[in-house]
Amino acid sequence: MIGCGNSVLSEDMAADGYCKFPNYFAKSHSPIAGSIVGIDISPPVIGFMNERKDKLGFSNLSYRVGDCRAMVPSPIIPPSNQKPEFADESFDVVMDKATIDALACGESSEEDIPRFMAEVLRILKRGGMAIFITYGSEVGQHVHRSNSHTVRPA
């Protein structure tokens, strides 16, 4: 869950068993690895979320500080000086919870959104699914998609 913030969406998905369903999107139909990972750029929010999930007893849920434009462990060190935290093709499903909307509001959106989309494609397994929750207009999203990287075949 990219841009998880302090939302309960990841917790609700973990409680509802989303990590236990077969991955119907992958060619192999193998089971999902069994966990949900929330990523956000804010260390205080991630600290809070990790404390909350521990209190609630979620063993299939983790939260990490990361920059969606490079999936790096720390937003303080420039992404170009860090290696990515997640290996290529490490997730069956990648879900963005309005992070693309936040990036679209930034001064460097024309650079940030393609970097973000490239990272989503990099960490997504072949045959996996990317889900984007956005309030952006269809026209605005079309512009970003047309300037972004081409989706690779399954």
Short mmCIF file of C-alpha atoms in Angstrom, two decimals:
data_model
loop_
_atom_site.label_atom_id
_atom_site.label_comp_id
_atom_site.label_asym_id
_atom_site.label_seq_id
_atom_site.Cartn_x
_atom_site.Cartn_y
_atom_site.Cartn_z
CA MET A 1 0.00 0.00 0.00
CA ILE A 2 1.88 3.04 -1.29
CA GLY A 3 1.07 6.23 0.59
CA CYS A 4 -0.64 4.36 3.42
CA GLY A 5 -0.65 7.31 5.82
CA ASN A 6 -2.60 6.57 9.00
CA SER A 7 -5.51 4.99 7.12
CA VAL A 8 -7.02 1.76 8.40
CA LEU A 9 -7.35 0.38 4.85
CA SER A 10 -4.29 -1.91 5.18
CA GLU A 11 -5.51 -3.15 8.58
CA ASP A 12 -8.99 -3.79 7.20
CA MET A 13 -7.55 -5.71 4.25
CA ALA A 14 -5.33 -7.80 6.54
CA ALA A 15 -8.26 -8.50 8.89
CA ASP A 16 -10.47 -9.48 5.95
CA GLY A 17 -7.89 -11.99 4.73
CA TYR A 18 -6.70 -10.31 1.56
CA CYS A 19 -3.24 -11.79 2.07
CA LYS A 20 -4.62 -15.33 2.06
CA PHE A 21 -6.43 -15.28 -1.28
CA PRO A 22 -4.82 -16.91 -4.30
CA ASN A 23 -3.28 -14.42 -6.66
CA TYR A 24 -5.67 -14.60 -9.60
CA PHE A 25 -3.68 -11.98 -11.47
CA ALA A 26 -0.40 -13.89 -11.78
CA LYS A 27 0.09 -16.48 -14.50
CA SER A 28 1.20 -19.11 -11.97
CA HIS A 29 -1.85 -18.62 -9.70
CA SER A 30 0.54 -19.00 -6.77
CA PRO A 31 -0.57 -17.87 -3.30
CA ILE A 32 0.25 -14.30 -2.31
CA ALA A 33 3.29 -14.18 -0.04
CA GLY A 34 0.95 -13.62 2.87
CA SER A 35 1.53 -10.06 3.99
CA ILE A 36 0.60 -6.46 3.35
CA VAL A 37 3.31 -3.79 3.41
CA GLY A 38 2.37 -0.14 3.94
CA ILE A 39 4.81 2.50 2.72
CA ASP A 40 4.75 6.21 3.54
CA ILE A 41 7.31 9.02 3.47
CA SER A 42 6.49 10.21 7.03
CA PRO A 43 8.56 8.54 9.80
CA PRO A 44 6.18 9.67 12.60
CA VAL A 45 3.17 8.20 10.78
CA ILE A 46 4.97 4.90 10.13
CA GLY A 47 6.03 4.74 13.80
CA PHE A 48 2.43 5.27 14.86
CA MET A 49 1.14 2.66 12.39
CA ASN A 50 3.66 0.03 13.52
CA GLU A 51 2.69 0.61 17.16
CA ARG A 52 -1.00 0.37 16.30
CA LYS A 53 -0.66 -2.84 14.26
CA ASP A 54 1.38 -4.41 17.09
CA LYS A 55 -1.34 -3.52 19.61
CA LEU A 56 -3.95 -5.01 17.28
CA GLY A 57 -1.86 -8.17 16.81
CA PHE A 58 -1.39 -8.13 13.02
CA SER A 59 1.50 -10.41 12.13
CA ASN A 60 0.70 -10.23 8.39
CA LEU A 61 1.09 -6.46 8.20
CA SER A 62 4.15 -4.20 8.28
CA TYR A 63 4.83 -0.53 7.70
CA ARG A 64 8.00 1.06 6.32
CA VAL A 65 9.24 4.57 5.67
CA GLY A 66 9.92 4.94 1.97
CA ASP A 67 9.96 7.28 -0.99
CA CYS A 68 7.56 6.07 -3.70
CA ARG A 69 9.78 7.56 -6.38
CA ALA A 70 12.63 5.21 -5.49
CA MET A 71 11.20 2.84 -2.83
CA VAL A 72 14.11 3.69 -0.57
CA PRO A 73 14.20 3.23 3.21
CA SER A 74 14.71 6.91 4.12
CA PRO A 75 13.28 10.14 2.70
CA ILE A 76 16.18 12.13 4.20
CA ILE A 77 18.95 10.66 2.02
CA PRO A 78 18.56 11.53 -1.69
CA PRO A 79 17.14 8.56 -3.65
CA SER A 80 20.11 8.62 -6.04
CA ASN A 81 22.40 7.74 -3.10
CA GLN A 82 20.40 4.71 -1.98
CA LYS A 83 19.68 1.33 -3.44
CA PRO A 84 15.99 0.38 -3.67
CA GLU A 85 14.50 -1.28 -0.60
CA PHE A 86 12.41 -3.71 -2.61
CA ALA A 87 13.79 -6.09 -5.21
CA ASP A 88 12.50 -6.13 -8.75
CA GLU A 89 9.22 -8.03 -9.10
CA SER A 90 8.66 -8.44 -5.35
CA PHE A 91 4.90 -7.79 -5.13
CA ASP A 92 1.88 -9.56 -6.62
CA VAL A 93 -0.30 -6.48 -6.12
CA VAL A 94 0.70 -2.84 -5.67
CA MET A 95 -1.96 -0.43 -4.45
CA ASP A 96 -1.63 3.34 -4.48
CA LYS A 97 -3.92 5.20 -2.09
CA ALA A 98 -3.98 8.66 -3.74
CA THR A 99 -0.21 9.12 -3.72
CA ILE A 100 -0.34 9.96 -7.41
CA ASP A 101 -2.74 12.80 -6.51
CA ALA A 102 -0.26 14.17 -3.97
CA LEU A 103 2.56 13.96 -6.50
CA ALA A 104 0.41 15.71 -9.13
CA CYS A 105 0.15 18.73 -6.80
CA GLY A 106 3.91 19.10 -6.47
CA GLU A 107 6.15 21.47 -8.39
CA SER A 108 8.13 18.54 -9.80
CA SER A 109 5.12 16.40 -10.75
CA GLU A 110 6.29 15.99 -14.35
CA GLU A 111 9.42 14.25 -13.03
CA ASP A 112 7.95 12.60 -9.93
CA ILE A 113 4.98 10.80 -11.49
CA PRO A 114 7.02 8.97 -14.16
CA ARG A 115 9.58 7.97 -11.48
CA PHE A 116 6.73 6.71 -9.29
CA MET A 117 5.15 4.75 -12.15
CA ALA A 118 8.53 3.25 -13.09
CA GLU A 119 8.98 2.09 -9.50
CA VAL A 120 5.51 0.53 -9.42
CA LEU A 121 6.36 -1.41 -12.58
CA ARG A 122 9.77 -2.39 -11.18
CA ILE A 123 8.48 -3.87 -7.91
CA LEU A 124 5.36 -5.47 -9.45
CA LYS A 125 5.70 -9.13 -10.42
CA ARG A 126 5.11 -10.03 -14.03
CA GLY A 127 1.40 -10.73 -14.35
CA GLY A 128 0.68 -8.77 -11.15
CA MET A 129 -1.83 -5.98 -10.73
CA ALA A 130 -1.42 -2.29 -9.91
CA ILE A 131 -4.45 -0.58 -8.36
CA PHE A 132 -4.65 3.22 -8.18
CA ILE A 133 -7.15 5.01 -5.96
CA THR A 134 -7.29 8.58 -7.27
CA TYR A 135 -9.50 11.62 -7.30
CA GLY A 136 -7.65 13.04 -10.30
CA SER A 137 -9.53 13.98 -13.44
CA GLU A 138 -9.55 11.53 -16.32
CA VAL A 139 -7.83 14.11 -18.56
CA GLY A 140 -5.07 14.76 -16.02
CA GLN A 141 -4.49 11.07 -15.45
CA HIS A 142 -4.33 10.47 -19.22
CA VAL A 143 -1.55 13.06 -19.53
CA HIS A 144 0.48 11.36 -16.80
CA ARG A 145 -0.10 7.88 -18.24
CA SER A 146 0.95 9.00 -21.72
CA ASN A 147 4.15 10.52 -20.33
CA SER A 148 4.87 7.52 -18.13
CA HIS A 149 6.58 4.24 -18.88
CA THR A 150 4.84 1.65 -21.01
CA VAL A 151 3.24 -1.19 -19.13
CA ARG A 152 5.16 -4.39 -19.75
CA PRO A 153 3.29 -7.49 -20.92
CA ALA A 154 2.35 -10.22 -18.45
#
